[in-house]
Amino acid sequence: MPVCQMSNKKRFKGCKSAFILVHTLAMLSRQRIPKHRVTLFVANESERKSYREALAGSEWENVRIELSVKGNKESRNFIMRFFPAGTYVVSIDDDVERISWKIREGMTPCTLRTLPPGSLEKIIYDAYRQMKQHKAYLWGVSTSQNARHMKVYGLSKRNGLVNGYLNGYISRPKCKGLFRTLTDATEDSEFAVRHYAKDGVVLRYRMYAGITSPYLNRGGLQKKFEASGERITAEQRSEARKKEERWGAMELHKMFPQLIGPPKRRRDKKTMEVNFYSHGYPPGEGGKRKRFAPRLMDADQIRYRLENPKLWGCHAYKLYEGYKRSKTLREAVRLGARPIDLAHDYNWGFLTVLAQVIGWA
């Protein structure tokens, strides 16, 4: 379908090019992603034919197109089953215009720039390395396109939303607990919390954001909320979508009460109402969770993970840089390791005890 019929943005007024050609495929071309690595999934044979006609004569005319199923949730589940176990899948919706990158501190749009050509593939490879290092199976980008809520550095490992329009995961088709079961409107929230419940970690790059307008564009999930032959306003579509989203958010709270709270109403209808507990437990329970320091002697041999796992720039990060090459407990303490650091590093696996000295009274 021509982009002028699916988008209300002024720059697309009168544009007859296919929607996907001026959005995701154009972005992938600018990022120099090899065509043979891309697979388009469509709902039915009629849609596949339409895509072939729309792509004819373009650089994407020979791209691989596979038949999936109808519906956002079911289509994503189909893709999970489609690829063999262990396959690294990067999922991108058809309406992603570009990827934004926060390059300096600040809260205004001037702190953002479009990701340079050829950079996306580097992020994809880095994300795979990060997943292996942190034993994660899902990564995404910032959930906000607003510079105020983005960081110039950092990789979040907390419980939270991983947007469905741009993410990557290692496929585990035999793991039934990862498949979406609720609604289309909350499928990405469900996918994220299911991964966190299983793995204890999901990754999000804080400095990158996918630029898309899911509440404004027609088609896809928005089309679901229009009756056959009906044309409704973006406001009406948003209301219908929000109603389904609130139901899904409550169901997620019932399924994962330790990870997701009751739906939280937002002023902006475009903000998801699924209420993630970012620390992995409900508010007020933090004091009940204690770190247990290992009972070690000064001469005990230890080893730290050399890659600093602390938040860049914080005091704990600077201390870790000082003591991370310590070989014994005595040396670690001399170089700045505090009791709380020893407890935290040991409990999270950053500190390994290699050999203990046995003493007698």
Tab-separated table of C-alpha atoms in Angstrom:
chain	number	residue	atom	x	y	z
A	1	MET	CA	0.000	0.000	0.000
A	2	PRO	CA	1.333	3.511	-0.823
A	3	VAL	CA	2.846	5.292	2.136
A	4	CYS	CA	0.549	8.304	1.619
A	5	GLN	CA	-2.448	6.092	2.477
A	6	MET	CA	-0.887	4.608	5.608
A	7	SER	CA	0.826	7.594	7.188
A	8	ASN	CA	-0.533	11.022	8.123
A	9	LYS	CA	2.916	12.618	8.135
A	10	LYS	CA	3.205	15.639	5.839
A	11	ARG	CA	6.444	14.524	4.214
A	12	PHE	CA	4.688	11.433	2.836
A	13	LYS	CA	1.745	13.347	1.363
A	14	GLY	CA	1.393	12.328	-2.275
A	15	CYS	CA	4.154	9.701	-2.021
A	16	LYS	CA	3.133	6.583	-3.965
A	17	SER	CA	6.054	4.376	-2.920
A	18	ALA	CA	5.319	1.223	-0.933
A	19	PHE	CA	5.197	1.858	2.821
A	20	ILE	CA	7.903	-0.663	3.682
A	21	LEU	CA	10.235	0.683	0.975
A	22	VAL	CA	10.425	4.122	2.592
A	23	HIS	CA	10.574	2.781	6.136
A	24	THR	CA	12.342	-0.402	7.276
A	25	LEU	CA	13.808	-1.509	3.942
A	26	ALA	CA	15.132	1.984	3.270
A	27	MET	CA	16.689	1.992	6.737
A	28	LEU	CA	18.284	-1.427	6.147
A	29	SER	CA	19.675	-0.200	2.820
A	30	ARG	CA	21.253	2.836	4.474
A	31	GLN	CA	22.710	0.531	7.117
A	32	ARG	CA	24.167	-1.722	4.376
A	33	ILE	CA	22.548	-4.861	5.722
A	34	PRO	CA	23.133	-7.725	3.230
A	35	LYS	CA	19.925	-8.594	1.369
A	36	HIS	CA	20.476	-12.338	1.759
A	37	ARG	CA	20.215	-11.985	5.541
A	38	VAL	CA	16.731	-10.460	5.406
A	39	THR	CA	13.466	-12.431	5.446
A	40	LEU	CA	10.038	-10.790	5.214
A	41	PHE	CA	7.133	-12.570	6.913
A	42	VAL	CA	3.624	-11.924	5.558
A	43	ALA	CA	0.182	-13.063	6.711
A	44	ASN	CA	-1.061	-14.837	3.562
A	45	GLU	CA	-0.456	-15.546	-0.117
A	46	SER	CA	-2.332	-12.430	-1.223
A	47	GLU	CA	-0.061	-10.281	0.910
A	48	ARG	CA	3.024	-12.014	-0.463
A	49	LYS	CA	1.857	-11.246	-4.011
A	50	SER	CA	1.255	-7.609	-3.088
A	51	TYR	CA	4.737	-7.342	-1.606
A	52	ARG	CA	6.335	-8.835	-4.713
A	53	GLU	CA	4.524	-6.312	-6.902
A	54	ALA	CA	5.466	-3.426	-4.620
A	55	LEU	CA	9.142	-4.433	-4.517
A	56	ALA	CA	9.458	-5.091	-8.264
A	57	GLY	CA	12.189	-2.959	-9.798
A	58	SER	CA	13.701	-2.059	-6.437
A	59	GLU	CA	16.923	-3.357	-4.897
A	60	TRP	CA	14.733	-5.565	-2.674
A	61	GLU	CA	12.787	-7.328	-5.441
A	62	ASN	CA	14.482	-10.687	-4.763
A	63	VAL	CA	14.305	-10.590	-0.973
A	64	ARG	CA	13.112	-13.793	0.684
A	65	ILE	CA	9.406	-13.722	1.638
A	66	GLU	CA	7.866	-16.382	3.889
A	67	LEU	CA	4.228	-17.065	4.746
A	68	SER	CA	3.435	-16.529	8.408
A	69	VAL	CA	0.012	-16.216	10.070
A	70	LYS	CA	-2.385	-13.356	10.745
A	71	GLY	CA	-2.111	-11.342	13.941
A	72	ASN	CA	0.805	-9.640	15.653
A	73	LYS	CA	1.124	-12.098	18.540
A	74	GLU	CA	0.630	-15.227	16.437
A	75	SER	CA	3.010	-14.028	13.738
A	76	ARG	CA	5.805	-13.444	16.237
A	77	ASN	CA	5.188	-16.881	17.759
A	78	PHE	CA	5.346	-18.360	14.255
A	79	ILE	CA	8.730	-16.730	13.646
A	80	MET	CA	10.040	-18.181	16.921
A	81	ARG	CA	9.100	-21.656	15.714
A	82	PHE	CA	10.345	-21.035	12.177
A	83	PHE	CA	14.041	-20.777	12.986
A	84	PRO	CA	16.050	-23.671	14.505
A	85	ALA	CA	17.057	-23.556	18.168
A	86	GLY	CA	20.071	-21.340	18.761
A	87	THR	CA	19.430	-19.091	15.754
A	88	TYR	CA	20.197	-15.427	16.390
A	89	VAL	CA	17.104	-13.553	15.179
A	90	VAL	CA	16.847	-9.771	14.827
A	91	SER	CA	13.198	-8.727	14.555
A	92	ILE	CA	12.277	-5.369	12.975
A	93	ASP	CA	8.754	-4.166	12.187
A	94	ASP	CA	7.975	-2.703	8.764
A	95	ASP	CA	7.492	0.871	10.037
A	96	VAL	CA	10.925	1.689	11.486
A	97	GLU	CA	12.157	4.865	9.776
A	98	ARG	CA	15.599	5.096	11.369
A	99	ILE	CA	17.556	4.503	14.567
A	100	SER	CA	18.315	7.455	16.812
A	101	TRP	CA	21.572	7.690	18.800
A	102	LYS	CA	22.172	9.948	21.814
A	103	ILE	CA	25.681	11.310	21.367
A	104	ARG	CA	25.972	13.775	24.267
A	105	GLU	CA	24.353	14.677	27.557
A	106	GLY	CA	21.237	16.825	27.514
A	107	MET	CA	17.470	16.683	27.196
A	108	THR	CA	16.864	18.382	23.848
A	109	PRO	CA	16.623	16.839	20.354
A	110	CYS	CA	20.007	18.344	19.431
A	111	THR	CA	21.664	15.658	21.576
A	112	LEU	CA	20.399	12.993	19.162
A	113	ARG	CA	21.590	12.016	15.710
A	114	THR	CA	20.656	9.331	13.231
A	115	LEU	CA	22.755	6.184	13.489
A	116	PRO	CA	25.540	6.430	10.856
A	117	PRO	CA	25.378	4.085	7.842
A	118	GLY	CA	26.826	0.652	8.528
A	119	SER	CA	26.499	0.945	12.305
A	120	LEU	CA	23.462	-1.292	12.819
A	121	GLU	CA	25.369	-4.459	11.952
A	122	LYS	CA	28.002	-3.552	14.551
A	123	ILE	CA	25.279	-3.158	17.183
A	124	ILE	CA	23.804	-6.527	16.203
A	125	TYR	CA	27.156	-8.278	16.636
A	126	ASP	CA	27.886	-6.452	19.884
A	127	ALA	CA	24.451	-7.414	21.225
A	128	TYR	CA	25.176	-11.086	20.554
A	129	ARG	CA	28.459	-10.800	22.460
A	130	GLN	CA	26.696	-9.040	25.338
A	131	MET	CA	24.001	-11.734	25.499
A	132	LYS	CA	26.636	-14.442	25.725
A	133	GLN	CA	28.532	-12.558	28.413
A	134	HIS	CA	25.476	-11.837	30.585
A	135	LYS	CA	23.702	-15.140	29.847
A	136	ALA	CA	20.794	-13.237	28.300
A	137	TYR	CA	18.637	-14.293	25.357
A	138	LEU	CA	16.865	-11.017	24.478
A	139	TRP	CA	18.035	-7.476	23.750
A	140	GLY	CA	16.412	-4.259	22.647
A	141	VAL	CA	16.854	-0.497	22.545
A	142	SER	CA	15.561	2.399	24.635
A	143	THR	CA	11.802	2.258	25.133
A	144	SER	CA	11.633	6.040	24.698
A	145	GLN	CA	12.481	8.181	21.670
A	146	ASN	CA	12.757	11.221	23.953
A	147	ALA	CA	16.311	12.417	24.661
A	148	ARG	CA	15.275	13.197	28.245
A	149	HIS	CA	14.839	9.484	28.960
A	150	MET	CA	17.905	8.211	27.067
A	151	LYS	CA	21.527	7.882	28.207
A	152	VAL	CA	24.754	8.384	26.297
A	153	TYR	CA	26.128	5.119	27.674
A	154	GLY	CA	25.055	1.960	29.431
A	155	LEU	CA	23.353	-1.353	28.945
A	156	SER	CA	20.340	-1.986	31.171
A	157	LYS	CA	19.978	-5.511	32.550
A	158	ARG	CA	16.819	-4.829	34.543
A	159	ASN	CA	13.310	-6.173	34.198
A	160	GLY	CA	11.404	-4.024	31.710
A	161	LEU	CA	9.855	-3.613	28.296
A	162	VAL	CA	11.768	-4.658	25.191
A	163	ASN	CA	9.935	-3.043	22.278
A	164	GLY	CA	8.669	-5.434	19.637
A	165	TYR	CA	9.481	-3.142	16.707
A	166	LEU	CA	13.254	-3.636	17.136
A	167	ASN	CA	14.864	-6.417	19.157
A	168	GLY	CA	17.072	-9.457	18.900
A	169	TYR	CA	16.923	-12.855	20.559
A	170	ILE	CA	18.405	-16.337	20.485
A	171	SER	CA	15.634	-18.665	19.408
A	172	ARG	CA	14.428	-21.375	21.789
A	173	PRO	CA	11.419	-22.857	19.962
A	174	LYS	CA	11.076	-25.790	22.380
A	175	CYS	CA	10.702	-23.521	25.412
A	176	LYS	CA	6.925	-23.171	25.721
A	177	GLY	CA	7.225	-20.683	28.566
A	178	LEU	CA	8.530	-18.020	26.168
A	179	PHE	CA	5.592	-17.972	23.759
A	180	ARG	CA	3.066	-15.143	23.898
A	181	THR	CA	-0.433	-16.163	25.010
A	182	LEU	CA	-2.373	-12.952	25.722
A	183	THR	CA	-3.068	-9.999	23.410
A	184	ASP	CA	-1.505	-8.314	20.407
A	185	ALA	CA	-1.340	-4.984	22.249
A	186	THR	CA	0.932	-6.329	25.013
A	187	GLU	CA	2.827	-9.047	23.161
A	188	ASP	CA	6.199	-7.296	23.482
A	189	SER	CA	5.723	-6.740	27.228
A	190	GLU	CA	4.793	-10.401	27.631
A	191	PHE	CA	7.801	-11.541	25.592
A	192	ALA	CA	10.139	-9.423	27.725
A	193	VAL	CA	8.812	-10.515	31.119
A	194	ARG	CA	8.795	-14.183	30.083
A	195	HIS	CA	12.472	-13.890	29.211
A	196	TYR	CA	13.272	-12.119	32.474
A	197	ALA	CA	11.350	-14.720	34.472
A	198	LYS	CA	13.377	-17.492	32.827
A	199	ASP	CA	16.830	-15.905	32.510
A	200	GLY	CA	16.879	-13.196	35.189
A	201	VAL	CA	18.085	-10.628	32.645
A	202	VAL	CA	17.067	-8.782	29.469
A	203	LEU	CA	19.343	-6.231	27.798
A	204	ARG	CA	18.493	-2.747	26.532
A	205	TYR	CA	20.877	-0.261	24.925
A	206	ARG	CA	20.129	3.062	26.605
A	207	MET	CA	21.626	5.261	23.880
A	208	TYR	CA	19.699	3.915	20.868
A	209	ALA	CA	16.001	4.191	19.976
A	210	GLY	CA	13.953	3.033	17.006
A	211	ILE	CA	12.009	5.875	15.381
A	212	THR	CA	8.504	4.675	14.583
A	213	SER	CA	4.910	5.892	14.952
A	214	PRO	CA	2.809	2.822	15.835
A	215	TYR	CA	-0.190	4.864	17.005
A	216	LEU	CA	-0.329	7.077	13.897
A	217	ASN	CA	0.279	4.710	10.984
A	218	ARG	CA	-2.500	2.607	9.536
A	219	GLY	CA	-2.158	-1.111	8.938
A	220	GLY	CA	-0.546	-3.719	11.177
A	221	LEU	CA	-1.826	-3.731	14.732
A	222	GLN	CA	-3.811	-0.519	14.185
A	223	LYS	CA	-5.858	-2.147	11.411
A	224	LYS	CA	-7.115	-4.705	13.916
A	225	PHE	CA	-9.147	-2.016	15.681
A	226	GLU	CA	-11.087	-0.995	12.558
A	227	ALA	CA	-14.176	-2.900	11.505
A	228	SER	CA	-14.298	-4.236	7.963
A	229	GLY	CA	-14.432	-1.287	5.559
A	230	GLU	CA	-14.371	1.226	8.406
A	231	ARG	CA	-12.057	4.238	8.576
A	232	ILE	CA	-11.610	5.707	12.029
A	233	THR	CA	-9.388	8.414	13.449
A	234	ALA	CA	-6.018	7.826	15.084
A	235	GLU	CA	-7.621	8.906	18.369
A	236	GLN	CA	-10.308	6.224	18.086
A	237	ARG	CA	-7.751	3.556	17.194
A	238	SER	CA	-5.660	4.547	20.197
A	239	GLU	CA	-8.673	4.234	22.515
A	240	ALA	CA	-9.474	0.732	21.244
A	241	ARG	CA	-5.859	-0.346	21.487
A	242	LYS	CA	-5.516	1.081	25.011
A	243	LYS	CA	-8.556	-0.894	26.195
A	244	GLU	CA	-7.012	-4.173	25.025
A	245	GLU	CA	-3.653	-3.141	26.443
A	246	ARG	CA	-5.084	-2.561	29.932
A	247	TRP	CA	-6.684	-5.988	29.931
A	248	GLY	CA	-3.396	-7.571	28.865
A	249	ALA	CA	-1.490	-5.590	31.499
A	250	MET	CA	-3.767	-6.889	34.252
A	251	GLU	CA	-3.389	-10.462	33.013
A	252	LEU	CA	0.395	-10.089	33.048
A	253	HIS	CA	0.188	-8.856	36.636
A	254	LYS	CA	-1.787	-11.979	37.554
A	255	MET	CA	0.703	-14.245	35.773
A	256	PHE	CA	3.881	-12.563	37.094
A	257	PRO	CA	2.928	-10.743	40.338
A	258	GLN	CA	6.564	-10.550	41.489
A	259	LEU	CA	7.706	-8.930	38.244
A	260	ILE	CA	4.729	-6.841	37.087
A	261	GLY	CA	2.375	-4.656	39.119
A	262	PRO	CA	-1.233	-3.620	38.432
A	263	PRO	CA	-1.678	-1.464	35.285
A	264	LYS	CA	-0.612	2.132	35.789
A	265	ARG	CA	-2.603	4.765	33.903
A	266	ARG	CA	-0.483	7.235	31.949
A	267	ARG	CA	-1.270	10.730	30.730
A	268	ASP	CA	0.111	9.956	27.280
A	269	LYS	CA	-1.893	7.262	25.488
A	270	LYS	CA	1.231	6.202	23.596
A	271	THR	CA	2.926	5.146	26.841
A	272	MET	CA	2.570	1.480	27.747
A	273	GLU	CA	0.580	0.852	30.953
A	274	VAL	CA	2.271	-2.439	31.823
A	275	ASN	CA	3.902	-1.741	35.195
A	276	PHE	CA	7.266	-3.526	35.335
A	277	TYR	CA	9.092	-3.909	38.647
A	278	SER	CA	12.501	-2.923	37.307
A	279	HIS	CA	14.503	-4.530	40.131
A	280	GLY	CA	12.754	-7.875	39.699
A	281	TYR	CA	10.651	-7.636	42.865
A	282	PRO	CA	7.757	-5.465	44.180
A	283	PRO	CA	8.455	-2.121	45.893
A	284	GLY	CA	9.270	-2.497	49.582
A	285	GLU	CA	10.887	-5.914	49.285
A	286	GLY	CA	14.401	-4.613	48.682
A	287	GLY	CA	15.182	-4.487	52.400
A	288	LYS	CA	14.298	-8.155	52.748
A	289	ARG	CA	16.885	-9.180	50.178
A	290	LYS	CA	20.311	-9.403	51.790
A	291	ARG	CA	23.749	-9.846	50.314
A	292	PHE	CA	25.803	-12.518	52.040
A	293	ALA	CA	29.529	-11.817	52.222
A	294	PRO	CA	31.775	-14.872	51.872
A	295	ARG	CA	33.776	-15.902	54.936
A	296	LEU	CA	37.278	-15.431	53.569
A	297	MET	CA	40.750	-15.050	55.042
A	298	ASP	CA	43.283	-12.461	53.927
A	299	ALA	CA	45.441	-15.004	52.075
A	300	ASP	CA	42.561	-16.647	50.168
A	301	GLN	CA	43.112	-16.607	46.415
A	302	ILE	CA	40.419	-14.841	44.389
A	303	ARG	CA	39.712	-13.687	40.855
A	304	TYR	CA	37.495	-10.852	39.601
A	305	ARG	CA	35.804	-10.505	36.250
A	306	LEU	CA	38.056	-8.071	34.389
A	307	GLU	CA	35.260	-6.359	32.453
A	308	ASN	CA	33.755	-3.836	34.863
A	309	PRO	CA	30.072	-4.777	35.488
A	310	LYS	CA	29.213	-1.635	37.483
A	311	LEU	CA	27.405	1.431	36.142
A	312	TRP	CA	29.940	3.518	34.259
A	313	GLY	CA	30.941	6.682	36.111
A	314	CYS	CA	29.555	5.762	39.542
A	315	HIS	CA	31.719	5.401	42.684
A	316	ALA	CA	31.429	1.600	42.694
A	317	TYR	CA	32.674	1.544	39.082
A	318	LYS	CA	35.794	3.521	40.021
A	319	LEU	CA	36.487	1.289	43.022
A	320	TYR	CA	36.086	-1.868	40.920
A	321	GLU	CA	38.621	-0.514	38.415
A	322	GLY	CA	41.073	-0.256	41.304
A	323	TYR	CA	40.695	-3.714	42.819
A	324	LYS	CA	39.586	-5.930	39.903
A	325	ARG	CA	43.100	-7.360	39.335
A	326	SER	CA	43.548	-8.442	42.948
A	327	LYS	CA	44.793	-11.995	43.519
A	328	THR	CA	44.022	-12.252	47.250
A	329	LEU	CA	41.415	-10.853	49.622
A	330	ARG	CA	44.076	-8.804	51.415
A	331	GLU	CA	45.081	-7.151	48.151
A	332	ALA	CA	41.454	-6.412	47.193
A	333	VAL	CA	40.783	-4.690	50.524
A	334	ARG	CA	44.026	-2.728	50.259
A	335	LEU	CA	42.988	-1.506	46.804
A	336	GLY	CA	39.594	-0.273	47.970
A	337	ALA	CA	37.129	-3.186	48.103
A	338	ARG	CA	34.580	-2.536	50.870
A	339	PRO	CA	32.582	-5.241	52.702
A	340	ILE	CA	29.492	-4.310	50.657
A	341	ASP	CA	31.546	-4.648	47.454
A	342	LEU	CA	32.772	-8.106	48.474
A	343	ALA	CA	29.214	-9.208	49.251
A	344	HIS	CA	27.763	-7.772	46.044
A	345	ASP	CA	30.524	-9.055	43.773
A	346	TYR	CA	30.425	-12.538	45.304
A	347	ASN	CA	26.619	-12.837	45.120
A	348	TRP	CA	26.500	-11.671	41.503
A	349	GLY	CA	29.374	-13.860	40.351
A	350	PHE	CA	31.886	-11.064	39.690
A	351	LEU	CA	34.179	-12.502	42.396
A	352	THR	CA	35.353	-16.125	42.288
A	353	VAL	CA	37.211	-17.871	45.121
A	354	LEU	CA	40.034	-19.983	43.672
A	355	ALA	CA	41.603	-21.387	46.844
A	356	GLN	CA	41.028	-20.947	50.558
A	357	VAL	CA	43.631	-21.088	53.302
A	358	ILE	CA	42.678	-23.549	56.051
A	359	GLY	CA	43.667	-22.406	59.535
A	360	TRP	CA	43.508	-23.947	63.018
A	361	ALA	CA	42.947	-22.164	66.292
